[in-house]
C-alpha cells in the first residue's frame, strides 16, 4: 500500500530538519513521525521516508532494524511492555510477565486477535526504583502488584 | 545536607521559581569570564563525569581544540539505559532549567554553538517535560539568538533534543554520535577521540546529564566550595539510585564517599523483611558485584570502590538479599548484554552469546566446575578486546560474580551429570550438549 505523509506531518518534518546540518540526521525523528501516522514501518513507509529526505532507502532500513522501538509490523492498540531486567526481576517481574501473558493469551511480541493488545518483554526502562514496572504505549506504571496490573489491563478493555 | 543537583525547592521546574533561586546567575557570571578560566575552574573543582567512567570533566573540556574553523558540538548523554540507573530522569522532571543553564555554560566554555541532548526514547514523558522547558528557555531569551540580548554577550547557542529509540549501546559516546547523525549506531574505533573527530567529523564533547547539571553551582559558588564536598578525589554529591531488595528504593542525592551501608540502611530503609544482604552491585549492572560481607566500610566514590574491586559507574545500587539466586541474576544480566551487543566485534557478539548459553546450560543442570573456569576464561578474552566498553561491561559481571561467589556457583553445577567428551568414535551430534532443550 502506498504511503504518503499528511500535510501536517510534512510540515513537522521540515521543522525537524532544521535541527540538523544533514538530511540523514533527521531520519530517526522522521521514522517516529511515520510510525505515529502509520502504526508501523512497512517497506513502503521506508521508501517514502527515503524519498522525503532524499537519502538512500538502505539508510532508512539500517536504522529501522537496529532499534527496538521501531516496529516493522503492526502492534496492538495498547502495546504492553514488561521490564524483566534485574531490579524488576528481583521484585517479581517474571510473575507480572506471566500474568500478562496469561491474561492476554499471547506470547512475547504477539498481538491479540482483536488487535487491541500486544506484549513485549523489555530491558531496563530506567524505572528500577519503581520496580516492578510496565509501560503501556507511552505511559509508565510503577510499584506494581499483580492485582494492580490486572486492574490496569481491565480498565483498558 | 547539601543538595546540588536536586535541591529541595518546591516547583523548581517552573522557570520563575528557578529564576528566584539564583537561576541563570551562573550563566551571567560565566559570560564575564574567559573560556579558559571556566575550564580551569571546572578542572580545579574536581568534578568527574557521572556517566560511568568518572573522568575529569575539566580535563575532557580542555581537549577541545581552541583554534579551528570547524563547528564544535556538545552532546549531553541522557540515554540512561544502564540497568539499575534511573537518576537523570529526576533532573528532567525536577530541575530541567539547571540542566539547560549547565548546557549554556558548557557550550560557551568549549566553544560549541549547538548542543544535542540525547534522551532515551522510552522516556516519552520526560522528553516532553524537557522539551517544554527548552521551549520556555527559548521564549524567555535564555537560548538561541535572543541570548545575546539577555546576557549582553556576543555568544549564543542552540539546544536540541534527540530522541533515542531503544538501544542500550547508544549510551556509548561514539554510538550516540552515530545515532544523532542518523547512521546505524555502531560504536567507532578510538582514536580519533570525539574532541578531534566527533559529530560529523567535528570537535565534540560528550557529558552525562548529571555532570552538566553540576556546572552552574560550581561556577556560581566557586571551585573551592565544590571541591570540599564529599570525597576529595571525587568531590560533589552523587545521585544514588537504590533498587532491588530494599524497603525504600529511590534516588538519593548524597555526598560522594557516603558509606554504602549507610545509603542502604538509613536512606533506602534497609533490606526487605530485615534479611541479610548477599550481593550488591554498586554502580549499575556493568560494574563488578560485591559480596554482602565485603560492603562494610565501603565508601561510594570512584577511588574507594576501585580499592575494593568495583567501580562507581552510574551510582545505581542494586541490592540482593540472602535468598537471591545469583545464577538467575547472572543469566539475566548476560542476556541483556547479548541482546544489546551491536554485533560489530566477534568477541562481544559471539562471546557474550556463548556465556549466556553456558550459564543456561548450568541452569539446566548440565554444568560442571570446569564450565565456571571456562566462563571466566572467556570473559577475560572478551575484556579489552572489543571496539567499545560494552564487551567489558558484559565480561565483568560474569567474571566477578563467579569468582566472588564461587561457593554458590559450585553448588549450581550438578556434579552428577557427566558430560561426555567428544572423541573420534562419537559424532558431535551424540556428544554435544542439547542446547535446544534449554533455550527458552
Ligand atoms: C555500553 C555503554 C553504555 C553507556 N551508557 C551511558 C548512558 O546511558 N549514559 C551516560 O551518560 N553514559 C553512558 N556511557 C558512558 C559514555 O560513553 C560516556 O563516557 C559518558 O556519557 C561521558 O560523560 P561523563 O564524562 O559526564 O561521565 C555508556 C558507555 C558504554 C560503553
Ligand atoms: S563491544 Fe559489542 S557493543 Fe561494543 S562495538 Fe563491539 S560488538 Fe558492538
Ligand atoms: S530493571 Fe526494570 S526498570 Fe530498570
Coordinates of C-alpha atoms and ligand atoms in Angstrom, one line a residue:
Chain A
X1 CA 0.0 0.0 0.0
X2 CA 1.4 3.4 -1.0
X3 CA 2.2 5.6 1.9
X4 CA 2.4 9.4 1.9
X5 CA 2.9 11.8 4.8
X6 CA 0.0 14.1 5.7
X7 CA 0.4 17.8 5.0
X8 CA 0.8 18.5 8.7
X9 CA 3.5 15.8 9.1
X10 CA 5.4 17.2 6.1
X11 CA 5.5 20.5 8.0
X12 CA 6.8 18.8 11.1
X13 CA 9.5 17.1 9.0
X14 CA 10.5 20.5 7.7
X15 CA 10.9 21.7 11.3
X16 CA 12.8 18.7 12.4
X17 CA 15.3 19.0 9.6
X18 CA 16.3 22.4 10.9
X19 CA 17.8 20.8 14.0
X20 CA 20.5 19.0 12.0
X21 CA 23.1 20.0 9.4
X22 CA 22.4 16.9 7.2
X23 CA 19.2 15.3 6.0
X24 CA 20.3 11.9 7.1
X25 CA 20.4 13.0 10.7
X26 CA 16.7 13.7 10.6
X27 CA 16.0 10.1 9.8
X28 CA 15.2 9.0 13.4
X29 CA 12.7 11.7 14.2
X30 CA 11.1 11.2 10.7
X31 CA 10.8 7.4 11.3
X32 CA 8.9 8.3 14.6
X33 CA 6.6 10.6 12.7
X34 CA 5.9 7.9 10.1
X35 CA 5.3 5.3 12.8
X36 CA 2.9 7.7 14.6
X37 CA 0.9 8.1 11.3
X38 CA 1.0 4.6 10.0
X39 CA 1.3 2.5 13.2
X40 CA 4.4 0.6 11.9
X41 CA 7.2 0.9 9.4
X42 CA 6.5 -1.0 6.3
X43 CA 8.6 -1.3 3.2
X44 CA 6.5 1.5 1.5
X45 CA 6.9 3.7 4.5
X46 CA 10.7 3.3 4.4
X47 CA 10.6 4.2 0.7
X48 CA 8.7 7.4 1.4
X49 CA 11.0 8.4 4.2
X50 CA 13.9 8.0 1.9
X51 CA 12.1 9.9 -0.7
X52 CA 11.2 12.8 1.6
X53 CA 14.7 13.1 3.0
X54 CA 16.3 12.4 -0.3
X55 CA 18.5 9.7 1.1
X56 CA 19.1 6.1 0.2
X57 CA 16.4 3.6 1.3
X58 CA 19.1 1.3 2.8
X59 CA 20.0 4.1 5.2
X60 CA 16.4 4.1 6.5
X61 CA 16.4 0.3 6.7
X62 CA 19.7 0.0 8.6
X63 CA 18.3 2.4 11.2
X64 CA 14.8 1.0 11.5
X65 CA 16.1 -2.5 12.0
X66 CA 18.6 -1.6 14.7
X67 CA 16.2 -0.1 17.3
X68 CA 13.6 -1.9 19.3
X69 CA 11.1 1.0 19.3
X70 CA 10.6 1.0 15.6
X71 CA 8.1 -1.7 14.7
X72 CA 8.2 -3.3 11.3
X73 CA 4.8 -5.0 11.8
X74 CA 1.6 -3.7 13.4
X75 CA 1.4 -3.7 17.2
X76 CA -1.7 -3.7 19.4
X77 CA -3.6 -0.5 20.2
X78 CA -2.2 -1.0 23.7
X79 CA 1.4 -2.1 23.5
X80 CA 2.3 -3.6 26.9
X81 CA 5.9 -3.6 27.8
X82 CA 7.1 -5.5 30.8
X83 CA 10.6 -4.9 32.1
X84 CA 12.2 -8.1 33.4
X85 CA 15.7 -6.7 33.9
X86 CA 17.5 -7.4 37.2
X87 CA 16.0 -4.7 39.5
X88 CA 12.5 -5.6 38.3
X89 CA 13.2 -9.3 38.3
X90 CA 14.2 -9.1 42.0
X91 CA 10.8 -7.6 42.7
X92 CA 8.8 -10.2 40.8
X93 CA 8.8 -9.0 37.2
X94 CA 8.6 -12.5 35.8
X95 CA 5.3 -13.1 37.7
X96 CA 4.0 -10.0 36.2
X97 CA 5.2 -11.0 32.7
X98 CA 3.5 -14.5 33.1
X99 CA 0.3 -12.9 34.3
X100 CA 0.1 -10.5 31.4
X101 CA 0.8 -13.4 29.0
X102 CA -1.9 -15.5 30.5
X103 CA -4.4 -12.7 30.7
X104 CA -3.9 -11.6 27.1
X105 CA -3.4 -15.1 25.9
X106 CA -0.3 -14.1 23.8
X107 CA 3.4 -14.7 23.9
X108 CA 6.2 -12.1 23.7
X109 CA 5.9 -9.9 20.6
X110 CA 2.5 -11.2 19.6
X111 CA -0.7 -9.3 19.1
X112 CA -4.2 -10.3 20.4
X113 CA -6.6 -11.4 17.7
X114 CA -8.7 -8.2 18.0
X115 CA -5.6 -6.1 17.6
X116 CA -6.1 -4.5 21.0
X117 CA -3.1 -5.6 22.9
X118 CA 0.5 -6.6 22.1
X119 CA 3.2 -7.7 24.5
X120 CA 6.9 -7.1 24.7
X121 CA 9.4 -8.1 27.3
X122 CA 11.7 -5.1 27.5
X123 CA 15.1 -4.3 29.0
X124 CA 15.6 -1.8 31.9
X125 CA 13.3 1.2 31.3
X126 CA 15.1 3.4 33.8
X127 CA 12.4 3.0 36.4
X128 CA 14.2 0.5 38.7
X129 CA 13.3 2.4 41.8
X130 CA 9.6 1.7 41.0
X131 CA 10.1 -2.0 40.2
X132 CA 8.3 -4.0 39.1
X133 CA 7.1 -1.8 36.3
X134 CA 5.3 -2.0 33.0
X135 CA 4.8 0.6 30.3
X136 CA 1.7 0.8 28.1
X137 CA 2.3 2.8 24.9
X138 CA 4.0 5.9 26.3
X139 CA 3.0 5.7 29.9
X140 CA 4.9 4.2 32.8
X141 CA 3.2 2.2 35.6
X142 CA 5.4 1.6 38.6
X143 CA 5.4 -0.1 42.0
X144 CA 3.1 -2.8 40.7
X145 CA 1.5 -5.8 42.2
X146 CA -0.3 -8.5 40.2
X147 CA -3.7 -7.0 41.3
X148 CA -2.7 -3.6 40.1
X149 CA -1.6 -5.0 36.7
X150 CA -5.0 -6.8 36.4
X151 CA -6.8 -3.6 37.2
X152 CA -4.8 -1.6 34.7
X153 CA -5.4 -4.1 31.9
X154 CA -9.1 -4.4 32.7
X155 CA -9.5 -0.7 32.6
X156 CA -8.3 -0.8 29.0
X157 CA -10.7 -3.4 27.8
Chain B
X1 CA 22.8 18.2 53.8
X2 CA 23.8 20.0 50.7
X3 CA 21.8 19.2 47.6
X4 CA 23.4 20.5 44.4
X5 CA 21.7 18.7 41.5
X6 CA 18.2 18.2 43.0
X7 CA 17.7 21.0 45.6
X8 CA 14.6 20.6 47.7
X9 CA 12.8 23.6 46.4
X10 CA 9.2 23.2 45.5
X11 CA 8.3 23.7 41.9
X12 CA 11.9 24.3 40.8
X13 CA 10.9 23.0 37.4
X14 CA 9.0 26.3 36.8
X15 CA 11.1 28.9 35.3
X16 CA 10.0 31.7 37.7
X17 CA 10.8 29.6 40.7
X18 CA 14.2 28.7 39.2
X19 CA 14.9 32.4 38.5
X20 CA 14.0 33.3 42.1
X21 CA 16.6 30.7 43.3
X22 CA 19.7 32.0 41.5
X23 CA 18.5 30.8 38.1
X24 CA 20.9 31.8 35.3
X25 CA 23.1 33.8 37.7
X26 CA 25.9 31.3 36.9
X27 CA 25.5 31.8 33.2
X28 CA 25.7 35.6 33.6
X29 CA 28.9 35.2 35.7
X30 CA 30.3 32.7 33.1
X31 CA 29.9 35.3 30.3
X32 CA 32.1 37.7 32.3
X33 CA 34.9 35.1 32.5
X34 CA 37.2 33.8 29.8
X35 CA 36.5 30.3 28.5
X36 CA 40.0 29.2 29.7
X37 CA 39.0 30.5 33.1
X38 CA 35.8 28.4 33.2
X39 CA 37.6 25.2 32.1
X40 CA 40.2 25.8 34.7
X41 CA 37.6 26.3 37.4
X42 CA 35.8 23.1 36.4
X43 CA 39.1 21.3 36.4
X44 CA 40.1 22.6 39.9
X45 CA 36.6 21.8 41.3
X46 CA 37.5 18.1 40.8
X47 CA 34.2 17.3 39.0
X48 CA 34.3 13.9 37.5
X49 CA 31.8 12.5 34.9
X50 CA 28.7 10.9 36.3
X51 CA 28.0 8.8 33.2
X52 CA 30.1 5.8 34.2
X53 CA 33.9 6.4 33.8
X54 CA 34.3 9.2 36.3
X55 CA 36.6 11.1 34.0
X56 CA 37.7 14.6 34.9
X57 CA 35.2 17.0 33.2
X58 CA 37.5 20.0 33.1
X59 CA 40.2 17.8 31.6
X60 CA 37.9 16.5 28.9
X61 CA 36.8 20.0 28.0
X62 CA 40.5 21.1 27.7
X63 CA 40.9 18.5 24.9
X64 CA 38.7 20.6 22.6
X65 CA 40.9 22.4 20.1
X66 CA 41.0 26.1 20.6
X67 CA 41.9 27.2 17.1
X68 CA 39.7 25.6 14.5
X69 CA 37.3 26.7 11.8
X70 CA 35.2 23.7 12.3
X71 CA 31.9 23.9 14.2
X72 CA 32.1 22.4 17.7
X73 CA 29.4 20.4 19.5
X74 CA 28.3 19.4 22.9
X75 CA 26.4 16.1 23.4
X76 CA 24.5 15.7 26.6
X77 CA 24.1 12.0 27.4
X78 CA 20.6 11.2 28.8
X79 CA 20.4 7.7 27.3
X80 CA 20.2 6.3 30.8
X81 CA 19.9 2.7 29.9
X82 CA 22.3 1.0 32.3
X83 CA 20.2 -1.4 34.3
X84 CA 19.9 0.0 37.8
X85 CA 20.2 3.6 36.7
X86 CA 17.2 6.0 36.9
X87 CA 18.7 9.3 38.1
X88 CA 18.8 11.5 35.0
X89 CA 15.1 11.4 34.7
X90 CA 14.8 13.1 38.1
X91 CA 16.7 16.0 36.7
X92 CA 14.5 16.2 33.6
X93 CA 11.5 16.2 35.8
X94 CA 12.5 18.3 38.8
X95 CA 15.4 20.6 37.7
X96 CA 15.3 21.0 33.9
X97 CA 16.5 24.6 33.9
X98 CA 19.7 23.9 35.8
X99 CA 20.5 21.3 33.1
X100 CA 19.8 23.9 30.4
X101 CA 21.9 26.5 32.2
X102 CA 24.7 23.9 32.5
X103 CA 24.4 23.3 28.8
X104 CA 24.8 27.0 28.0
X105 CA 27.9 27.4 30.2
X106 CA 29.4 24.2 28.8
X107 CA 28.8 25.3 25.2
X108 CA 30.4 28.7 26.0
X109 CA 33.4 27.1 27.6
X110 CA 34.1 24.6 24.8
X111 CA 33.0 27.0 22.0
X112 CA 30.0 25.0 20.8
X113 CA 27.1 26.7 19.1
X114 CA 24.9 23.6 19.2
X115 CA 24.2 21.1 22.0
X116 CA 22.2 17.9 21.4
X117 CA 20.5 16.4 24.4
X118 CA 20.1 12.7 23.8
X119 CA 17.3 11.2 25.7
X120 CA 16.3 7.5 25.6
X121 CA 13.1 7.0 23.5
X122 CA 11.2 5.2 26.3
X123 CA 11.3 8.4 28.3
X124 CA 8.3 10.0 26.4
X125 CA 7.0 11.8 29.5
X126 CA 10.4 13.2 30.4
X127 CA 11.2 14.2 26.8
X128 CA 8.0 16.2 26.8
X129 CA 8.9 17.8 30.1
X130 CA 12.3 18.6 28.9
X131 CA 11.1 19.9 25.5
X132 CA 8.7 22.1 27.3
X133 CA 11.5 23.6 29.5
X134 CA 13.6 24.1 26.4
X135 CA 10.8 25.9 24.6
X136 CA 10.3 28.2 27.6
X137 CA 14.0 28.9 27.7
X138 CA 13.9 30.0 24.1
X139 CA 10.8 32.1 24.7
X140 CA 12.4 33.8 27.7
X141 CA 15.6 34.5 25.8
X142 CA 17.9 32.0 27.5
X143 CA 18.7 30.1 24.4
X144 CA 19.1 31.0 20.7
X145 CA 19.7 34.4 19.2
X146 CA 17.8 36.2 22.0
X147 CA 20.5 35.1 24.5
X148 CA 22.8 37.8 23.2
X149 CA 20.4 40.5 24.4
X150 CA 19.5 38.7 27.6
X151 CA 23.1 38.2 28.7
X152 CA 24.7 41.1 26.8
X153 CA 27.2 38.9 25.1
X154 CA 28.1 38.0 21.5
X155 CA 27.7 34.3 22.2
X156 CA 24.6 32.3 21.5
X157 CA 23.8 28.6 21.3
X158 CA 21.0 26.2 20.5
X159 CA 19.9 23.2 22.4
X160 CA 18.1 20.4 20.5
X161 CA 16.6 17.2 22.0
X162 CA 17.3 14.0 20.1
X163 CA 15.1 11.1 21.0
X164 CA 16.6 7.6 21.1
X165 CA 14.7 4.5 20.0
X166 CA 15.5 1.7 22.4
X167 CA 19.2 0.7 22.1
X168 CA 21.4 0.5 25.2
X169 CA 24.5 0.9 23.0
X170 CA 23.5 4.4 22.1
X171 CA 24.7 5.5 25.6
X172 CA 28.2 4.7 24.4
X173 CA 29.5 8.1 23.3
X174 CA 30.6 7.3 19.7
X175 CA 27.5 5.2 19.1
X176 CA 25.4 8.1 20.4
X177 CA 27.1 10.4 17.8
X178 CA 26.3 7.9 15.0
X179 CA 22.8 7.8 16.3
X180 CA 22.4 11.5 16.1
X181 CA 24.0 11.5 12.6
X182 CA 21.3 9.1 11.5
X183 CA 23.6 6.3 10.9
X184 CA 23.4 2.7 12.2
X185 CA 24.7 3.4 15.7
X186 CA 27.8 1.3 15.7
X187 CA 30.5 2.5 18.2
X188 CA 33.5 4.0 16.5
X189 CA 37.1 2.8 16.8
X190 CA 39.1 5.2 19.0
X191 CA 41.3 7.1 18.5
X192 CA 40.4 9.5 17.0
X193 CA 38.6 10.8 20.1
X194 CA 35.5 12.9 19.9
X195 CA 37.3 16.1 20.8
X196 CA 39.2 15.7 17.5
X197 CA 36.7 13.8 15.4
X198 CA 33.2 13.8 16.8
X199 CA 29.8 14.7 15.3
X200 CA 30.1 15.0 11.5
X201 CA 33.8 14.8 12.0
X202 CA 33.9 17.9 14.1
X203 CA 35.3 18.5 17.7
X204 CA 32.7 17.2 20.1
X205 CA 32.4 16.8 23.9
X206 CA 30.1 14.3 25.4
X207 CA 28.9 14.6 29.0
X208 CA 26.3 13.0 31.2
X209 CA 23.2 14.9 32.2
X210 CA 24.1 14.9 35.9
X211 CA 27.6 16.1 35.1
X212 CA 26.3 19.1 33.1
X213 CA 23.7 19.9 35.8
X214 CA 26.6 20.3 38.3
X215 CA 28.2 23.1 36.3
X216 CA 26.0 26.1 37.3
X217 CA 26.6 25.7 41.1
X218 CA 30.3 25.2 40.5
X219 CA 30.5 28.5 38.5
X220 CA 28.3 30.4 40.9
X221 CA 29.8 29.2 44.2
X222 CA 33.4 28.7 43.0
X223 CA 35.5 25.6 42.6
X224 CA 36.8 25.6 46.2
X225 CA 33.3 25.2 47.5
X226 CA 32.6 22.2 45.3
X227 CA 36.0 20.6 45.9
X228 CA 35.3 20.4 49.7
X229 CA 32.1 18.4 49.4
X230 CA 32.4 14.7 49.8
X231 CA 35.4 12.6 48.9
X232 CA 38.4 14.8 48.0
X233 CA 39.3 12.8 44.9
X234 CA 35.8 12.5 43.6
X235 CA 34.0 15.5 45.1
X236 CA 30.5 16.7 45.0
X237 CA 27.2 14.9 45.5
X238 CA 26.1 11.8 43.6
X239 CA 22.6 10.8 42.7
X240 CA 22.5 7.3 44.1
X241 CA 19.6 5.2 42.7
X242 CA 18.9 2.3 45.0
X243 CA 16.8 -0.6 43.8
X244 CA 16.2 -4.3 44.4
X245 CA 15.5 -5.7 47.9
X246 CA 15.2 -2.6 49.9
X247 CA 12.3 -1.0 51.7
X248 CA 12.5 2.4 50.1
X249 CA 14.0 2.2 46.7
X250 CA 14.6 5.6 45.1
X251 CA 17.1 8.3 44.1
X252 CA 19.1 9.8 47.0
X253 CA 21.5 12.8 46.4
X254 CA 24.3 12.4 48.9
X255 CA 27.9 13.5 49.2
X256 CA 30.3 11.2 47.4
X257 CA 32.1 8.9 49.8
X258 CA 28.9 8.2 51.8
X259 CA 29.1 4.7 53.3
X260 CA 27.3 2.1 51.1
X261 CA 25.8 0.6 54.2
X262 CA 24.5 3.9 55.3
X263 CA 22.8 4.5 52.0
X264 CA 21.1 1.1 52.2
X265 CA 20.2 1.2 55.8
X266 CA 19.4 4.9 56.5
X267 CA 18.2 6.1 53.2
X268 CA 16.8 3.2 51.4
X269 CA 15.2 1.9 54.6
X270 CA 17.2 -1.3 54.9
X271 CA 16.6 -4.7 53.4
X272 CA 13.1 -6.0 52.8
X273 CA 12.0 -8.2 55.6
X274 CA 15.1 -7.5 57.6
X275 CA 17.0 -10.1 55.6
X276 CA 20.8 -10.2 55.1
X277 CA 22.5 -8.9 52.0
X278 CA 24.0 -11.5 49.7
X279 CA 25.2 -9.2 46.9
X280 CA 25.4 -5.5 46.0
X281 CA 26.1 -4.2 42.5
X282 CA 27.3 -0.6 43.3
X283 CA 27.1 1.2 40.0
X284 CA 24.7 -0.3 37.5
X285 CA 24.8 -3.8 36.2
X286 CA 28.1 -3.4 34.3
X287 CA 30.1 -2.9 37.4
X288 CA 31.7 -5.8 39.4
X289 CA 29.3 -7.1 42.1
X290 CA 30.4 -7.1 45.8
X291 CA 29.7 -9.8 48.3
X292 CA 27.5 -8.9 51.3
X293 CA 30.4 -9.5 53.6
X294 CA 32.6 -7.1 51.5
X295 CA 30.4 -4.0 51.8
X296 CA 31.1 -3.0 55.4
X297 CA 33.0 0.3 55.4
X298 CA 32.9 0.7 51.7
X299 CA 32.5 4.3 50.6
X300 CA 30.7 5.3 47.5
X301 CA 33.2 7.2 45.4
X302 CA 35.4 6.2 42.5
X303 CA 38.6 5.7 44.4
X304 CA 37.2 3.8 47.3
X305 CA 35.2 1.4 45.1
X306 CA 38.3 0.8 42.9
X307 CA 40.1 -0.3 46.1
X308 CA 37.5 -3.0 46.8
X309 CA 37.5 -4.2 43.2
X310 CA 34.4 -2.5 41.8
X311 CA 33.6 0.9 40.3
X312 CA 31.2 3.8 40.8
X313 CA 29.6 3.6 37.3
X314 CA 26.3 5.5 37.3
X315 CA 25.8 5.1 41.1
X316 CA 22.9 2.7 40.6
X317 CA 23.0 0.5 43.7
X318 CA 21.3 -2.9 43.2
X319 CA 20.7 -4.8 46.4
X320 CA 20.1 -8.6 46.6
X321 CA 19.1 -10.4 49.7
X322 CA 20.3 -13.7 51.0
X323 CA 17.6 -15.7 49.2
X324 CA 18.6 -14.4 45.7
X325 CA 19.5 -17.0 43.1
X326 CA 22.7 -15.4 41.7
X327 CA 22.7 -17.8 38.7
X328 CA 19.3 -16.4 37.6
X329 CA 20.6 -12.9 38.1
X330 CA 23.8 -13.5 36.1
X331 CA 21.8 -15.2 33.3
X332 CA 19.5 -12.1 33.1
X333 CA 22.5 -9.7 33.1
X334 CA 24.3 -11.7 30.4
X335 CA 21.1 -12.0 28.4
X336 CA 20.9 -8.2 28.5
X337 CA 24.4 -7.6 27.1
X338 CA 23.9 -10.3 24.5
X339 CA 20.7 -8.6 23.4
X340 CA 22.3 -5.2 23.3
X341 CA 25.6 -6.1 21.6
X342 CA 25.7 -4.2 18.3
X343 CA 27.3 -7.2 16.7
X344 CA 30.3 -5.4 15.3
X345 CA 33.1 -7.3 17.0
X346 CA 33.4 -11.1 17.3
X347 CA 34.5 -11.4 21.0
X348 CA 31.4 -9.4 22.1
X349 CA 28.8 -10.8 19.6
X350 CA 29.8 -14.5 19.9
X351 CA 31.5 -14.5 23.3
X352 CA 28.6 -12.9 25.2
X353 CA 26.1 -15.2 23.5
X354 CA 28.2 -18.2 24.4
X355 CA 28.4 -17.1 28.0
X356 CA 24.6 -16.8 28.1
X357 CA 24.2 -20.3 26.7
X358 CA 26.8 -21.8 29.0
X359 CA 25.0 -20.2 32.0
X360 CA 21.7 -21.5 30.8
X361 CA 23.3 -24.9 30.5
X362 CA 24.3 -24.7 34.1
X363 CA 20.8 -23.7 35.0
X364 CA 19.6 -26.8 33.2
X365 CA 21.7 -28.9 35.5
X366 CA 24.3 -29.7 32.9
X367 CA 27.2 -27.6 34.1
X368 CA 30.4 -28.7 35.7
X369 CA 33.1 -26.9 37.7
X370 CA 35.1 -26.7 34.5
X371 CA 32.4 -24.6 32.9
X372 CA 32.9 -22.0 35.6
X373 CA 36.6 -21.7 34.8
X374 CA 35.8 -21.6 31.2
X375 CA 33.3 -18.8 31.7
X376 CA 35.9 -16.7 33.5
X377 CA 38.4 -17.5 30.8
X378 CA 36.0 -16.4 28.0
X379 CA 35.2 -13.3 30.0
X380 CA 38.9 -12.5 30.2
X381 CA 39.2 -12.9 26.5
X382 CA 36.4 -10.5 25.8
X383 CA 37.6 -7.8 28.2
X384 CA 39.8 -5.3 26.4
X385 CA 39.5 -6.9 23.0
X386 CA 36.5 -5.1 21.6
X387 CA 35.7 -1.7 19.9
X388 CA 33.7 -0.4 22.8
X389 CA 33.4 -1.0 26.6
X390 CA 30.2 -3.0 26.2
X391 CA 32.4 -6.0 25.9
X392 CA 34.0 -5.2 29.3
X393 CA 30.6 -4.5 30.7
X394 CA 29.4 -7.9 29.8
X395 CA 32.6 -9.7 30.9
X396 CA 32.9 -8.1 34.4
X397 CA 29.6 -9.4 35.9
X398 CA 30.4 -12.9 34.7
X399 CA 34.0 -12.9 35.9
X400 CA 33.4 -11.3 39.2
X401 CA 30.1 -12.9 40.1
X402 CA 31.6 -16.3 39.6
X403 CA 34.9 -15.6 41.3
X404 CA 33.3 -13.8 44.3
X405 CA 30.5 -16.2 44.7
X406 CA 32.4 -19.4 43.6
X407 CA 30.9 -21.4 46.5
X408 CA 27.4 -20.6 45.4
X409 CA 28.1 -21.3 41.8
X410 CA 29.8 -24.6 42.7
X411 CA 26.5 -25.5 44.2
X412 CA 24.7 -24.9 41.0
X413 CA 26.9 -27.1 38.9
X414 CA 25.5 -30.5 39.2
X415 CA 28.3 -32.9 39.6
X416 CA 26.3 -36.0 39.0
X417 CA 25.9 -35.1 35.3
X418 CA 28.9 -36.2 33.4
X419 CA 29.2 -34.5 30.0
X420 CA 30.7 -36.9 27.6
X421 CA 33.9 -35.7 26.0
X422 CA 33.7 -35.6 22.2
X423 CA 36.1 -38.1 20.7
X424 CA 36.9 -39.8 17.4
X425 CA 34.3 -42.5 17.8
X426 CA 31.3 -40.4 18.7
X427 CA 29.9 -37.9 16.4
X428 CA 29.4 -34.4 17.7
X429 CA 25.7 -34.9 17.4
X430 CA 25.7 -37.6 20.1
X431 CA 28.1 -35.8 22.4
X432 CA 27.1 -32.2 22.1
X433 CA 25.1 -30.6 24.8
X434 CA 21.4 -30.4 23.9
X435 CA 21.2 -26.6 23.7
X436 CA 17.8 -26.6 22.1
X437 CA 16.2 -28.2 25.1
X438 CA 17.3 -25.4 27.4
X439 CA 17.0 -22.4 25.1
X440 CA 13.8 -20.6 26.2
Ligands
LIG1 C1 27.7 0.4 26.6 C2 27.8 1.7 27.2 C3 26.7 2.4 27.6 C4 26.7 3.7 28.1 N1 25.6 4.3 28.5 C5 25.6 5.5 29.0 C6 24.4 6.2 29.4 O1 23.3 5.7 29.3 N2 24.5 7.5 29.9 C7 25.8 8.1 30.1 O2 25.8 9.2 30.5 N3 26.9 7.5 29.7 C8 26.9 6.2 29.2 N4 28.0 5.6 28.8 C9 29.3 6.4 29.0 C10 29.5 7.3 27.8 O3 30.2 6.6 26.8 C11 30.4 8.5 28.2 O4 31.6 8.0 28.8 C12 29.7 9.4 29.1 O5 28.5 9.9 28.6 C13 30.6 10.6 29.4 O6 30.0 11.5 30.3 P1 30.7 12.0 31.6 O7 32.2 12.2 31.3 O8 30.0 13.2 32.0 O9 30.5 10.8 32.5 C14 28.0 4.3 28.3 C15 29.1 3.6 27.9 C16 29.1 2.4 27.4 C17 30.3 1.7 27.0
LIG2 S1 32.0 -4.4 22.1 FE1 30.0 -5.2 21.5 S2 28.6 -3.4 21.5 FE2 30.8 -2.6 21.5 S3 31.2 -2.3 19.3 FE3 31.9 -4.4 19.8 S4 30.1 -5.7 19.3 FE4 29.4 -3.6 19.4
LIG3 S1 15.2 -3.1 35.8 FE1 13.2 -2.7 35.3 S2 13.2 -0.5 35.1 FE2 15.3 -0.9 35.5

